GROMACS .gro file of N, CA and C in nm:
model
  273
    1MET      N    1  -0.576   0.945   0.963
    1MET     CA    2  -0.538   0.849   0.862
    1MET      C    3  -0.631   0.730   0.872
    2ASP      N    4  -0.669   0.677   0.758
    2ASP     CA    5  -0.758   0.562   0.754
    2ASP      C    6  -0.677   0.433   0.744
    3THR      N    7  -0.714   0.332   0.821
    3THR     CA    8  -0.648   0.203   0.815
    3THR      C    9  -0.662   0.145   0.674
    4GLY      N   10  -0.549   0.103   0.618
    4GLY     CA   11  -0.547   0.043   0.484
    4GLY      C   12  -0.516   0.140   0.373
    5ALA      N   13  -0.539   0.269   0.397
    5ALA     CA   14  -0.507   0.369   0.294
    5ALA      C   15  -0.360   0.407   0.306
    6GLY      N   16  -0.295   0.428   0.193
    6GLY     CA   17  -0.156   0.473   0.193
    6GLY      C   18  -0.151   0.624   0.193
    7PHE      N   19  -0.043   0.680   0.244
    7PHE     CA   20  -0.027   0.825   0.253
    7PHE      C   21   0.114   0.865   0.217
    8TRP      N   22   0.129   0.980   0.155
    8TRP     CA   23   0.259   1.044   0.136
    8TRP      C   24   0.274   1.144   0.249
    9LEU      N   25   0.391   1.144   0.311
    9LEU     CA   26   0.420   1.242   0.415
    9LEU      C   27   0.540   1.324   0.370
   10ARG      N   28   0.530   1.454   0.384
   10ARG     CA   29   0.639   1.544   0.347
   10ARG      C   30   0.675   1.627   0.469
   11PHE      N   31   0.805   1.633   0.496
   11PHE     CA   32   0.853   1.709   0.611
   11PHE      C   33   0.942   1.822   0.563
   12GLU      N   34   0.944   1.930   0.638
   12GLU     CA   35   1.021   2.049   0.604
   12GLU      C   36   1.172   2.024   0.606
   13SER      N   37   1.217   1.934   0.693
   13SER     CA   38   1.360   1.908   0.704
   13SER      C   39   1.384   1.762   0.741
   14ALA      N   40   1.509   1.719   0.730
   14ALA     CA   41   1.545   1.583   0.765
   14ALA      C   42   1.523   1.560   0.915
   15GLY      N   43   1.498   1.438   0.951
   15GLY     CA   44   1.477   1.405   1.092
   15GLY      C   45   1.393   1.280   1.102
   16SER      N   46   1.330   1.262   1.213
   16SER     CA   47   1.243   1.146   1.231
   16SER      C   48   1.118   1.188   1.309
   17ASN      N   49   1.014   1.112   1.290
   17ASN     CA   50   0.888   1.133   1.360
   17ASN      C   51   0.832   0.996   1.397
   18THR      N   52   0.752   0.991   1.501
   18THR     CA   53   0.688   0.868   1.542
   18THR      C   54   0.539   0.881   1.513
   19ILE      N   55   0.488   0.782   1.440
   19ILE     CA   56   0.344   0.776   1.412
   19ILE      C   57   0.295   0.647   1.475
   20THR      N   58   0.202   0.657   1.567
   20THR     CA   59   0.156   0.538   1.639
   20THR      C   60   0.015   0.501   1.598
   21GLY      N   61  -0.021   0.380   1.629
   21GLY     CA   62  -0.154   0.331   1.599
   21GLY      C   63  -0.175   0.197   1.666
   22VAL      N   64  -0.285   0.134   1.636
   22VAL     CA   65  -0.320   0.004   1.692
   22VAL      C   66  -0.284  -0.104   1.591
   23PRO      N   67  -0.205  -0.206   1.630
   23PRO     CA   68  -0.170  -0.314   1.537
   23PRO      C   69  -0.296  -0.389   1.490
   24PHE      N   70  -0.291  -0.439   1.367
   24PHE     CA   71  -0.401  -0.520   1.315
   24PHE      C   72  -0.345  -0.630   1.227
   25ASP      N   73  -0.413  -0.746   1.227
   25ASP     CA   74  -0.365  -0.865   1.156
   25ASP      C   75  -0.416  -0.874   1.013
   26SER      N   76  -0.532  -0.819   0.986
   26SER     CA   77  -0.593  -0.832   0.854
   26SER      C   78  -0.683  -0.712   0.830
   27ILE      N   79  -0.702  -0.678   0.702
   27ILE     CA   80  -0.788  -0.566   0.669
   27ILE      C   81  -0.846  -0.587   0.530
   28THR      N   82  -0.971  -0.549   0.513
   28THR     CA   83  -1.033  -0.547   0.382
   28THR      C   84  -1.025  -0.404   0.331
   29ILE      N   85  -0.966  -0.387   0.213
   29ILE     CA   86  -0.941  -0.253   0.159
   29ILE      C   87  -1.024  -0.233   0.031
   30PRO      N   88  -1.107  -0.132   0.027
   30PRO     CA   89  -1.176  -0.099  -0.098
   30PRO      C   90  -1.076  -0.036  -0.194
   31ILE      N   91  -1.075  -0.083  -0.318
   31ILE     CA   92  -0.990  -0.021  -0.419
   31ILE      C   93  -1.075   0.013  -0.541
   32TYR      N   94  -1.021   0.097  -0.624
   32TYR     CA   95  -1.095   0.149  -0.739
   32TYR      C   96  -1.019   0.119  -0.867
   33GLU      N   97  -1.089   0.112  -0.977
   33GLU     CA   98  -1.024   0.088  -1.106
   33GLU      C   99  -0.914   0.192  -1.126
   34GLY      N  100  -0.798   0.147  -1.168
   34GLY     CA  101  -0.683   0.235  -1.186
   34GLY      C  102  -0.585   0.218  -1.072
   35TRP      N  103  -0.506   0.321  -1.046
   35TRP     CA  104  -0.402   0.315  -0.944
   35TRP      C  105  -0.456   0.353  -0.807
   36ASN      N  106  -0.411   0.280  -0.703
   36ASN     CA  107  -0.453   0.300  -0.565
   36ASN      C  108  -0.329   0.302  -0.476
   37LEU      N  109  -0.330   0.385  -0.373
   37LEU     CA  110  -0.223   0.391  -0.274
   37LEU      C  111  -0.274   0.323  -0.147
   38ILE      N  112  -0.211   0.210  -0.110
   38ILE     CA  113  -0.259   0.129   0.003
   38ILE      C  114  -0.145   0.101   0.100
   39THR      N  115  -0.181   0.042   0.213
   39THR     CA  116  -0.085  -0.013   0.307
   39THR      C  117  -0.140  -0.146   0.357
   40GLY      N  118  -0.058  -0.224   0.423
   40GLY     CA  119  -0.101  -0.356   0.470
   40GLY      C  120  -0.113  -0.362   0.620
   41PRO      N  121  -0.128  -0.483   0.673
   41PRO     CA  122  -0.142  -0.500   0.819
   41PRO      C  123  -0.008  -0.481   0.891
   42SER      N  124  -0.006  -0.511   1.017
   42SER     CA  125   0.109  -0.485   1.103
   42SER      C  126   0.218  -0.592   1.095
   43TYR      N  127   0.214  -0.677   0.996
   43TYR     CA  128   0.317  -0.778   0.973
   43TYR      C  129   0.334  -0.795   0.822
   44THR      N  130   0.447  -0.850   0.780
   44THR     CA  131   0.471  -0.872   0.638
   44THR      C  132   0.363  -0.965   0.583
   45SER      N  133   0.302  -0.926   0.471
   45SER     CA  134   0.191  -1.003   0.418
   45SER      C  135   0.183  -0.991   0.266
   46GLU      N  136   0.097  -1.069   0.207
   46GLU     CA  137   0.067  -1.061   0.065
   46GLU      C  138  -0.078  -1.019   0.048
   47ILE      N  139  -0.111  -0.971  -0.070
   47ILE     CA  140  -0.249  -0.933  -0.100
   47ILE      C  141  -0.329  -1.057  -0.135
   48ILE      N  142  -0.449  -1.068  -0.079
   48ILE     CA  143  -0.546  -1.169  -0.120
   48ILE      C  144  -0.647  -1.097  -0.208
   49ASP      N  145  -0.662  -1.145  -0.329
   49ASP     CA  146  -0.745  -1.079  -0.430
   49ASP      C  147  -0.859  -1.172  -0.474
   50PRO      N  148  -0.964  -1.186  -0.391
   50PRO     CA  149  -1.070  -1.283  -0.423
   50PRO      C  150  -1.148  -1.250  -0.550
   51GLU      N  151  -1.149  -1.122  -0.591
   51GLU     CA  152  -1.223  -1.083  -0.711
   51GLU      C  153  -1.134  -1.079  -0.836
   52ASN      N  154  -1.004  -1.110  -0.818
   52ASN     CA  155  -0.907  -1.115  -0.927
   52ASN      C  156  -0.905  -0.984  -1.008
   53ILE      N  157  -0.894  -0.872  -0.936
   53ILE     CA  158  -0.898  -0.741  -1.002
   53ILE      C  159  -0.763  -0.669  -1.002
   54ILE      N  160  -0.664  -0.722  -0.930
   54ILE     CA  161  -0.532  -0.661  -0.929
   54ILE      C  162  -0.460  -0.697  -1.059
   55VAL      N  163  -0.406  -0.596  -1.125
   55VAL     CA  164  -0.329  -0.618  -1.247
   55VAL      C  165  -0.197  -0.683  -1.208
   56GLU      N  166  -0.168  -0.800  -1.263
   56GLU     CA  167  -0.048  -0.876  -1.227
   56GLU      C  168   0.078  -0.791  -1.245
   57GLY      N  169   0.166  -0.795  -1.145
   57GLY     CA  170   0.292  -0.723  -1.151
   57GLY      C  171   0.281  -0.574  -1.126
   58SER      N  172   0.168  -0.528  -1.071
   58SER     CA  173   0.149  -0.383  -1.056
   58SER      C  174   0.158  -0.334  -0.911
   59LEU      N  175   0.223  -0.408  -0.823
   59LEU     CA  176   0.240  -0.364  -0.684
   59LEU      C  177   0.379  -0.302  -0.671
   60TYR      N  178   0.384  -0.172  -0.637
   60TYR     CA  179   0.510  -0.099  -0.629
   60TYR      C  180   0.526  -0.028  -0.496
   61GLY      N  181   0.644  -0.044  -0.438
   61GLY     CA  182   0.683   0.032  -0.321
   61GLY      C  183   0.771   0.148  -0.364
   62TYR      N  184   0.806   0.234  -0.270
   62TYR     CA  185   0.888   0.351  -0.299
   62TYR      C  186   1.006   0.356  -0.204
   63GLU      N  187   1.125   0.372  -0.258
   63GLU     CA  188   1.246   0.383  -0.177
   63GLU      C  189   1.275   0.529  -0.144
   64SER      N  190   1.338   0.554  -0.032
   64SER     CA  191   1.369   0.691   0.009
   64SER      C  192   1.465   0.761  -0.088
   65ASN      N  193   1.535   0.685  -0.172
   65ASN     CA  194   1.626   0.747  -0.270
   65ASN      C  195   1.551   0.796  -0.394
   66GLY      N  196   1.418   0.783  -0.394
   66GLY     CA  197   1.338   0.835  -0.504
   66GLY      C  198   1.303   0.734  -0.611
   67GLY      N  199   1.327   0.607  -0.588
   67GLY     CA  200   1.298   0.506  -0.688
   67GLY      C  201   1.187   0.412  -0.646
   68TYR      N  202   1.112   0.364  -0.744
   68TYR     CA  203   1.008   0.265  -0.720
   68TYR      C  204   1.065   0.126  -0.739
   69TYR      N  205   1.006   0.027  -0.670
   69TYR     CA  206   1.047  -0.112  -0.689
   69TYR      C  207   0.922  -0.199  -0.694
   70ASN      N  208   0.928  -0.301  -0.778
   70ASN     CA  209   0.818  -0.396  -0.791
   70ASN      C  210   0.831  -0.498  -0.679
   71THR      N  211   0.717  -0.537  -0.619
   71THR     CA  212   0.720  -0.631  -0.508
   71THR      C  213   0.595  -0.718  -0.510
   72THR      N  214   0.594  -0.820  -0.427
   72THR     CA  215   0.475  -0.905  -0.410
   72THR      C  216   0.430  -0.908  -0.265
   73VAL      N  217   0.506  -0.841  -0.176
   73VAL     CA  218   0.472  -0.841  -0.034
   73VAL      C  219   0.456  -0.698   0.019
   74LEU      N  220   0.377  -0.686   0.123
   74LEU     CA  221   0.354  -0.559   0.192
   74LEU      C  222   0.430  -0.562   0.324
   75GLU      N  223   0.513  -0.462   0.346
   75GLU     CA  224   0.586  -0.449   0.472
   75GLU      C  225   0.510  -0.352   0.562
   76PRO      N  226   0.503  -0.378   0.692
   76PRO     CA  227   0.430  -0.289   0.782
   76PRO      C  228   0.486  -0.147   0.780
   77GLY      N  229   0.396  -0.050   0.785
   77GLY     CA  230   0.435   0.089   0.792
   77GLY      C  231   0.473   0.152   0.660
   78ARG      N  232   0.459   0.080   0.550
   78ARG     CA  233   0.495   0.134   0.419
   78ARG      C  234   0.371   0.146   0.332
   79GLY      N  235   0.375   0.235   0.235
   79GLY     CA  236   0.266   0.252   0.140
   79GLY      C  237   0.304   0.192   0.006
   80TYR      N  238   0.204   0.148  -0.070
   80TYR     CA  239   0.227   0.084  -0.199
   80TYR      C  240   0.126   0.131  -0.302
   81TRP      N  241   0.173   0.142  -0.425
   81TRP     CA  242   0.084   0.167  -0.539
   81TRP      C  243   0.045   0.032  -0.596
   82VAL      N  244  -0.083   0.015  -0.625
   82VAL     CA  245  -0.132  -0.108  -0.688
   82VAL      C  246  -0.238  -0.069  -0.790
   83ARG      N  247  -0.238  -0.138  -0.902
   83ARG     CA  248  -0.333  -0.106  -1.010
   83ARG      C  249  -0.441  -0.214  -1.017
   84ALA      N  250  -0.567  -0.170  -1.027
   84ALA     CA  251  -0.680  -0.262  -1.035
   84ALA      C  252  -0.751  -0.244  -1.168
   85SER      N  253  -0.800  -0.356  -1.223
   85SER     CA  254  -0.872  -0.353  -1.350
   85SER      C  255  -1.018  -0.315  -1.330
   86ALA      N  256  -1.065  -0.318  -1.206
   86ALA     CA  257  -1.204  -0.284  -1.172
   86ALA      C  258  -1.208  -0.246  -1.024
   87SER      N  259  -1.315  -0.184  -0.982
   87SER     CA  260  -1.334  -0.153  -0.841
   87SER      C  261  -1.375  -0.279  -0.766
   88GLY      N  262  -1.340  -0.287  -0.638
   88GLY     CA  263  -1.375  -0.401  -0.556
   88GLY      C  264  -1.302  -0.395  -0.424
   89GLU      N  265  -1.275  -0.513  -0.366
   89GLU     CA  266  -1.206  -0.521  -0.237
   89GLU      C  267  -1.096  -0.624  -0.242
   90ILE      N  268  -0.989  -0.593  -0.169
   90ILE     CA  269  -0.881  -0.689  -0.148
   90ILE      C  270  -0.862  -0.706   0.002
   91VAL      N  271  -0.792  -0.811   0.041
   91VAL     CA  272  -0.764  -0.839   0.183
   91VAL      C  273  -0.612  -0.845   0.200
   0.00000   0.00000   0.00000
């Protein structure tokens, strides 16, 4: 798994798994025009968009009950969909 990239995980049955890694405070993430699946650092944070390419209101998380929710913050260990108007980098 790449740091900063979001992933979908599918398991054959209910249960739990442990995924470990090295904590990090900040990350620069390359994104592309259109929809991107990302994750954030090891603490609750917001996206810094120096190139102003994130489409306002387009950051979505996913709930285990199958629903999406609009958000402005990234929680550690979760993946998010975000839409960009152009390719570039966010922090």
